[in-house]
């Protein structure tokens, strides 16, 4: 079975997504371990994970449809048919799409890294810039939900410490 360049690009993106998520967890073992007391996950943390995973599934559904519809399997994945350039250009194909795309771009490329890096370092999260990197391979909503789940996980640990101290 032979894979064309577009299919290979999707596979590489999936592998990179798993690697970056793994690096976040590996970099922050104290945050991602089970709290000393109380539930393993809070309801809010579960909701964040469910929403994040749903966004990846939906996003990848549309990414795969894009590759199937536009990629010819022979072009350059950066500038050819089915490329990232074409993908981004189609996000601005009409005023409605452009409105949504500019909002997403500002949120993902400026606000997500700015907030997660500043807030993450304040909270003691190691390598908080990886949340932005994860958005490049998963989705903006996943990266945001994963960061919020991390903050919620920290809250669970703090609550657990207070319960043990009492």
CSV table of C-alpha atoms in Angstrom, one decimal:
chain,number,residue,atom,x,y,z
A,1,UNK,CA,0.0,0.0,0.0
A,2,UNK,CA,1.4,3.4,-1.1
A,3,UNK,CA,0.6,6.6,0.7
A,4,UNK,CA,0.6,9.9,-1.2
A,5,UNK,CA,2.2,13.0,0.3
A,6,UNK,CA,-1.1,14.4,1.6
A,7,UNK,CA,-2.0,11.2,3.5
A,8,UNK,CA,1.6,11.1,4.9
A,9,UNK,CA,1.2,14.7,6.1
A,10,UNK,CA,-1.9,13.8,8.0
A,11,UNK,CA,-0.2,10.8,9.6
A,12,UNK,CA,2.8,13.0,10.6
A,13,UNK,CA,0.5,15.6,12.1
A,14,UNK,CA,-1.2,12.9,14.2
A,15,UNK,CA,2.1,11.5,15.4
A,16,UNK,CA,3.3,15.0,16.3
A,17,UNK,CA,0.1,15.7,18.2
A,18,UNK,CA,0.6,12.6,20.3
A,19,UNK,CA,4.3,13.5,20.9
A,20,UNK,CA,3.5,17.1,22.0
A,21,UNK,CA,0.7,16.0,24.3
A,22,UNK,CA,3.0,13.4,25.8
A,23,UNK,CA,5.7,16.1,26.3
A,24,UNK,CA,3.3,18.3,28.2
A,25,UNK,CA,2.3,15.4,30.5
A,26,UNK,CA,5.9,14.2,30.9
A,27,UNK,CA,7.1,17.8,31.7
A,28,UNK,CA,4.5,18.1,34.4
A,29,UNK,CA,4.3,14.8,36.3
A,30,UNK,CA,3.2,16.4,39.6
A,31,UNK,CA,0.2,18.0,37.9
A,32,UNK,CA,-0.9,14.9,36.0
A,33,UNK,CA,-0.6,12.4,38.8
A,34,UNK,CA,-3.7,11.3,40.7
A,35,UNK,CA,-4.6,13.6,43.6
A,36,UNK,CA,-3.8,12.2,47.1
A,37,UNK,CA,-7.5,12.3,48.1
A,38,UNK,CA,-10.8,12.8,46.3
A,39,UNK,CA,-11.7,11.9,42.8
A,40,UNK,CA,-9.2,11.0,40.1
A,41,UNK,CA,-10.9,13.6,37.8
A,42,UNK,CA,-13.4,16.4,38.5
A,43,UNK,CA,-16.5,16.7,36.5
A,44,UNK,CA,-15.2,19.9,35.0
A,45,UNK,CA,-11.9,18.3,34.0
A,46,UNK,CA,-13.8,15.5,32.2
A,47,UNK,CA,-16.0,18.1,30.4
A,48,UNK,CA,-12.8,19.9,29.2
A,49,UNK,CA,-11.3,16.6,27.9
A,50,UNK,CA,-14.6,15.6,26.2
A,51,UNK,CA,-14.9,19.0,24.5
A,52,UNK,CA,-11.2,19.0,23.5
A,53,UNK,CA,-11.4,15.4,22.0
A,54,UNK,CA,-14.6,16.2,20.2
A,55,UNK,CA,-13.0,19.2,18.6
A,56,UNK,CA,-10.1,17.1,17.4
A,57,UNK,CA,-12.5,14.5,15.9
A,58,UNK,CA,-14.6,17.1,14.2
A,59,UNK,CA,-11.5,19.1,13.0
A,60,UNK,CA,-9.8,16.0,11.7
A,61,UNK,CA,-13.0,14.9,9.9
A,62,UNK,CA,-12.9,18.2,8.0
A,63,UNK,CA,-9.2,18.1,7.4
A,64,UNK,CA,-9.4,14.6,5.9
A,65,UNK,CA,-12.3,15.8,3.7
A,66,UNK,CA,-10.2,18.7,2.6
A,67,UNK,CA,-7.3,16.4,1.7
A,68,UNK,CA,-9.7,14.0,-0.2
A,69,UNK,CA,-11.3,16.9,-2.1
A,70,UNK,CA,-8.3,19.1,-2.9
A,71,UNK,CA,-5.0,17.1,-2.8
A,72,UNK,CA,-3.9,15.5,-6.0
A,73,UNK,CA,-1.3,13.4,-4.2
A,74,UNK,CA,1.6,14.7,-6.2
A,75,UNK,CA,1.8,18.4,-5.1
A,76,UNK,CA,3.9,20.1,-2.5
A,77,UNK,CA,2.1,19.9,0.8
A,78,UNK,CA,3.1,23.5,1.5
A,79,UNK,CA,2.3,25.3,-1.8
A,80,UNK,CA,0.6,22.7,-4.1
A,81,UNK,CA,-3.0,21.4,-4.5
A,82,UNK,CA,-4.3,20.5,-1.1
A,83,UNK,CA,-1.5,22.4,0.6
A,84,UNK,CA,-1.6,24.4,3.8
A,85,UNK,CA,-1.5,27.6,1.7
A,86,UNK,CA,-4.7,26.5,-0.1
A,87,UNK,CA,-6.3,25.4,3.2
A,88,UNK,CA,-5.7,28.8,4.8
A,89,UNK,CA,-6.8,30.7,1.6
A,90,UNK,CA,-10.1,28.8,1.6
A,91,UNK,CA,-10.6,30.0,5.1
A,92,UNK,CA,-10.9,33.5,3.6
A,93,UNK,CA,-12.9,32.5,0.5
A,94,UNK,CA,-15.9,34.7,1.5
A,95,UNK,CA,-16.6,37.4,4.1
A,96,UNK,CA,-18.3,34.9,6.5
A,97,UNK,CA,-15.4,32.5,6.3
A,98,UNK,CA,-13.0,35.3,6.6
A,99,UNK,CA,-14.7,36.6,9.7
A,100,UNK,CA,-14.5,33.2,11.4
A,101,UNK,CA,-10.9,32.6,10.2
A,102,UNK,CA,-9.5,35.9,11.5
A,103,UNK,CA,-11.1,35.3,14.8
A,104,UNK,CA,-9.7,31.8,15.0
A,105,UNK,CA,-6.3,33.0,13.9
A,106,UNK,CA,-6.1,35.8,16.5
A,107,UNK,CA,-7.3,33.5,19.2
A,108,UNK,CA,-4.9,30.6,18.3
A,109,UNK,CA,-1.8,32.5,17.2
A,110,UNK,CA,-1.8,35.4,19.6
A,111,UNK,CA,-4.1,34.9,22.6
A,112,UNK,CA,-3.7,31.2,23.3
A,113,UNK,CA,0.1,31.3,23.5
A,114,UNK,CA,0.1,34.7,25.3
A,115,UNK,CA,-2.3,33.5,28.0
A,116,UNK,CA,-1.0,29.9,28.4
A,117,UNK,CA,2.6,31.0,28.6
A,118,UNK,CA,2.1,33.9,31.1
A,119,UNK,CA,-0.5,32.1,33.2
A,120,UNK,CA,1.3,28.7,32.9
A,121,UNK,CA,4.6,30.1,34.2
A,122,UNK,CA,2.7,31.9,37.0
A,123,UNK,CA,1.1,28.5,38.0
A,124,UNK,CA,4.3,26.5,37.8
A,125,UNK,CA,3.4,24.7,34.6
A,126,UNK,CA,6.6,23.6,32.9
A,127,UNK,CA,6.9,24.3,29.1
A,128,UNK,CA,3.5,26.0,28.8
A,129,UNK,CA,4.4,27.0,25.2
A,130,UNK,CA,3.7,23.4,24.3
A,131,UNK,CA,0.0,24.0,24.5
A,132,UNK,CA,0.3,26.4,21.5
A,133,UNK,CA,2.4,23.8,19.7
A,134,UNK,CA,-0.3,21.2,20.3
A,135,UNK,CA,-2.8,23.5,18.7
A,136,UNK,CA,-0.9,23.2,15.4
A,137,UNK,CA,-1.5,19.5,15.3
A,138,UNK,CA,-4.8,19.0,17.1
A,139,UNK,CA,-7.0,22.1,17.3
A,140,UNK,CA,-7.3,25.5,19.0
A,141,UNK,CA,-10.2,24.2,21.0
A,142,UNK,CA,-8.3,21.1,22.1
A,143,UNK,CA,-5.2,23.1,23.2
A,144,UNK,CA,-7.5,25.5,25.1
A,145,UNK,CA,-9.5,22.7,26.7
A,146,UNK,CA,-6.3,20.8,27.6
A,147,UNK,CA,-4.8,23.9,29.3
A,148,UNK,CA,-8.1,24.5,31.2
A,149,UNK,CA,-8.1,20.8,32.3
A,150,UNK,CA,-4.5,21.2,33.5
A,151,UNK,CA,-5.5,24.2,35.6
A,152,UNK,CA,-8.4,22.2,37.0
A,153,UNK,CA,-6.1,19.4,37.7
A,154,UNK,CA,-3.9,21.8,39.7
A,155,UNK,CA,-7.0,22.9,41.6
A,156,UNK,CA,-7.8,19.3,42.5
A,157,UNK,CA,-4.2,18.8,43.9
A,158,UNK,CA,-4.6,22.0,46.0
A,159,UNK,CA,-7.9,20.8,47.3
A,160,UNK,CA,-6.4,17.4,48.1
A,161,UNK,CA,-3.5,19.0,50.0
A,162,UNK,CA,-5.9,21.1,52.0
A,163,UNK,CA,-8.0,18.0,52.9
A,164,UNK,CA,-4.9,16.1,53.9
A,165,UNK,CA,-3.7,19.0,56.0
A,166,UNK,CA,-7.0,19.3,57.8
